[in-house]
Amino acid sequence: MNILELTKLTKKFGDFIAVDQLTLSIAEGEIFGLLGANGAGKSTTINMVSGLIRATSGEIQLMGKSITNNRHFAKMNIGVVPQDIAIYEDLTAYENVKFFAGLYGLRGTKLDEQVKKALEFVGLSDRHKSFPKNFSGGMKRRLNIACAIAHQPKLIIMDEPTVGIDPQSRNYILNSVRKLNEMGCTIIYTSHYMEEVEEVCSQIAIVDHGKVIAEGTKEQLKSIITDTKDVWVEVKNIDGLKLEPIQTINGVLGVEVSDNQIKINSDMGVNNLNAIIQHFITNQIEIHSIQEKEPNLESVFLTLTGRSLRD
Amino acid sequence: MKDFIWLTKHFFSLILKKPKTLLLYLGTPLVSIGIAFLLFGSMGTESVHVGIINDDHQKLATETIQFIQGLKQMNVKQIQQKDVSNQLASGNLDLVIRFQPGFTKGLYSGKPNQVEVISIKGAAVTTQVESYLNHHLDQLSKMGQAANGDIKMFEQIYQGTKKGSLQVVTHSTQDESINDQISTGSIGYLLVIMLISAANLSGTILQEKENRTYFRLLSTPINARKFVLANVCVNMSIMIIQAIITILLMTKVFNIQTHIPVWGLALVMILYSFVAVAISLVMISFSNSSSTASTLQNIIITPTCMLAGCFWPVEIMPNFVQRIADFLPQHWTLETLKQLQLGESISQLSLHLAIICAFAAAFFLIAIYKFSRNDDVRTFL
């Protein structure tokens, strides 16, 4: 069952079309990665889903209900972790989570329980009386998440939740994303860090110029754009190395040399690693290291959009 | 509704979390009264400094000097003729009374001509002293006329009046105009303070925007209308509390008689609270940052309050400026209070009240229109 369906979603700001007939389905229980460079329409799409702005045309359905006619229902079932830390510095961690949870109608014991649970989930139970001004960037990000999950939403939208934090907090947050997913939450996850998306997302959509240009699992996306692989060989001394014999090895499509490194591009379907190694041994060229690299999401994104994700 | 109440409580708790801000909002009414006291409180209470030159050196001159010394708010000292110019020019003395030789003799004969009053400040200073002095000399000269030059007879009549049959008694009467000036002055400054407070409180809308909590809130069941309305509720409450504190301080602590029925005063101040909040929302709706709002606040609040007569009576300004004041809500608020002071009833001032309401409605409509014109993620309504 799809928890969220976007159909021909369009948003115009004057003459500028930020989101252009975007159609997307997100199944319940997924961690859905939304990739797009700045200005691709990703944030506008998220803002429309989370109710910050209205769509110019098109339809957004959450759990089978149009959010245009069921805005309150939609907001009650969505938790938004904004890219910018949106907490009150004058309130303690507990008071921050309590305030946001209270907006969803939670009161009394239930509210207290949910707040404590959310703080425990993000690892801030022992700092519940502290003010965010005394928190590190990572702790603030975790508090930001706690504020979004205390009301136990079905769909959680996380917009760049790991920007500007230390690796430890980043790992904590990524683990939290997986745990939330195991607890039954569907998550829409956007990040500039491609490796994060590869690590946690089960389904990925690439958005460019307001449209979805590719969608699928990371394996499916990689297979869309390329059927080649690269082998990187680092040698002690490159003198005397002849490139032509390497190019005659079965499956090799091209060879490039940079310093003491040789990049050999081969057909994905041919296993020629042994033949390549044998060539270096036969020619008495000492190998320092050898690495086979498959295309990653970064190269997929670059190929599809013609620009890097951070552009 | 529950989420709206929750949000309103939250806004209140944020104010209560900052004691300095709370003190600023609730302490400023005291400032308005203080400023009014400083400006108007001293009016009419200063002593008149009188210099005396006694060239007569006779009994009636000495006793007349004692009479002047006995008057309230008179600071009397004897000086020499050569010091007159310096003392008057330097402002040490407001006036000088010179009893010329033959003063006593003139009174005995019923012709008091040998007295001279010298001042460079004019009638504003001399009138009060002259009226007391003339009254006293008139009595003495009538005794002189009755005695017909007989000094013994004069003394008998004079001693008789001193024993009680004829006495001049002076009373200080309360100058109600000063009292009214302090109360309207306090309220004038309160209007300014309320506008500034309202602008600051509405400014939290922009601060929430800048802190990104505003957008976070909009992703919850709270919508922009509820957000602004909750802010207005808090703003209105603070305005009303400020007005109540000012009225209580004026009447109960400083004993300033406003000569305005309390409920009438409260009604006008509540209506003005609406105007203040509406103006603050207009300023916020035209601002995209706190610094822009602050600039607008400086451009709008102080000049309009000056023109409206919050700092000084509008009557002292040129006619064309007074006409401008007719287009300012602060002026109509002050005018309504003045009319109430003059004894008009609330029902007789319904047009004034309607004009204040119209100002509030117009400003609210402008703010709503401007807010609703925004169509991006920074939208308010």
XYZ file of C-alpha atoms in Angstrom, chain A residues 11 13 47 50 52-53 72 75-76 80 82 84-88 90-91 95 98-100 102-104 107 111 147-148, chain B residues 2-3 6-7 10-11 13-14 17-18 208 211-223 227 375-377 379:
58
model
C 3.998 24.533 -8.113
C 6.020 31.017 -8.372
C 6.961 21.914 1.645
C 4.179 19.018 4.848
C 3.768 24.774 4.274
C 2.632 25.804 0.809
C -5.511 18.399 9.640
C -0.532 17.102 9.514
C -1.417 14.755 12.368
C 8.750 17.065 9.772
C 13.421 20.540 8.947
C 17.273 24.201 9.794
C 17.238 23.493 13.493
C 13.848 24.776 14.642
C 13.811 24.690 18.420
C 13.371 27.274 21.170
C 14.712 29.509 25.918
C 12.970 26.204 26.555
C 9.822 21.689 27.171
C 6.454 18.855 25.025
C 5.429 22.039 23.210
C 5.559 20.483 19.743
C 1.151 19.333 22.563
C 0.296 20.941 19.248
C -0.822 17.499 18.081
C -2.015 16.071 26.984
C 2.066 13.651 26.620
C 10.255 17.254 18.340
C 9.076 15.650 15.091
C -6.995 23.260 21.789
C -3.874 23.772 19.702
C -1.648 25.617 23.627
C 0.192 28.016 21.309
C 3.408 28.905 24.847
C 3.823 32.531 23.754
C 5.492 31.216 28.776
C 8.201 32.519 26.448
C 10.850 33.000 30.760
C 12.500 36.361 30.207
C 10.051 33.057 14.834
C 14.613 31.230 13.914
C 12.772 28.905 11.496
C 10.372 27.830 14.258
C 7.566 29.565 12.366
C 7.892 27.166 9.420
C 8.249 24.238 11.794
C 4.991 25.288 13.474
C 3.187 25.475 10.144
C 3.945 21.803 9.548
C 1.968 21.009 12.735
C -1.832 21.379 12.971
C -1.217 25.096 13.603
C -1.873 27.258 10.555
C -0.261 31.661 14.739
C 2.769 33.224 -1.886
C 5.876 31.349 -0.966
C 7.225 29.464 1.988
C 3.848 33.303 3.676
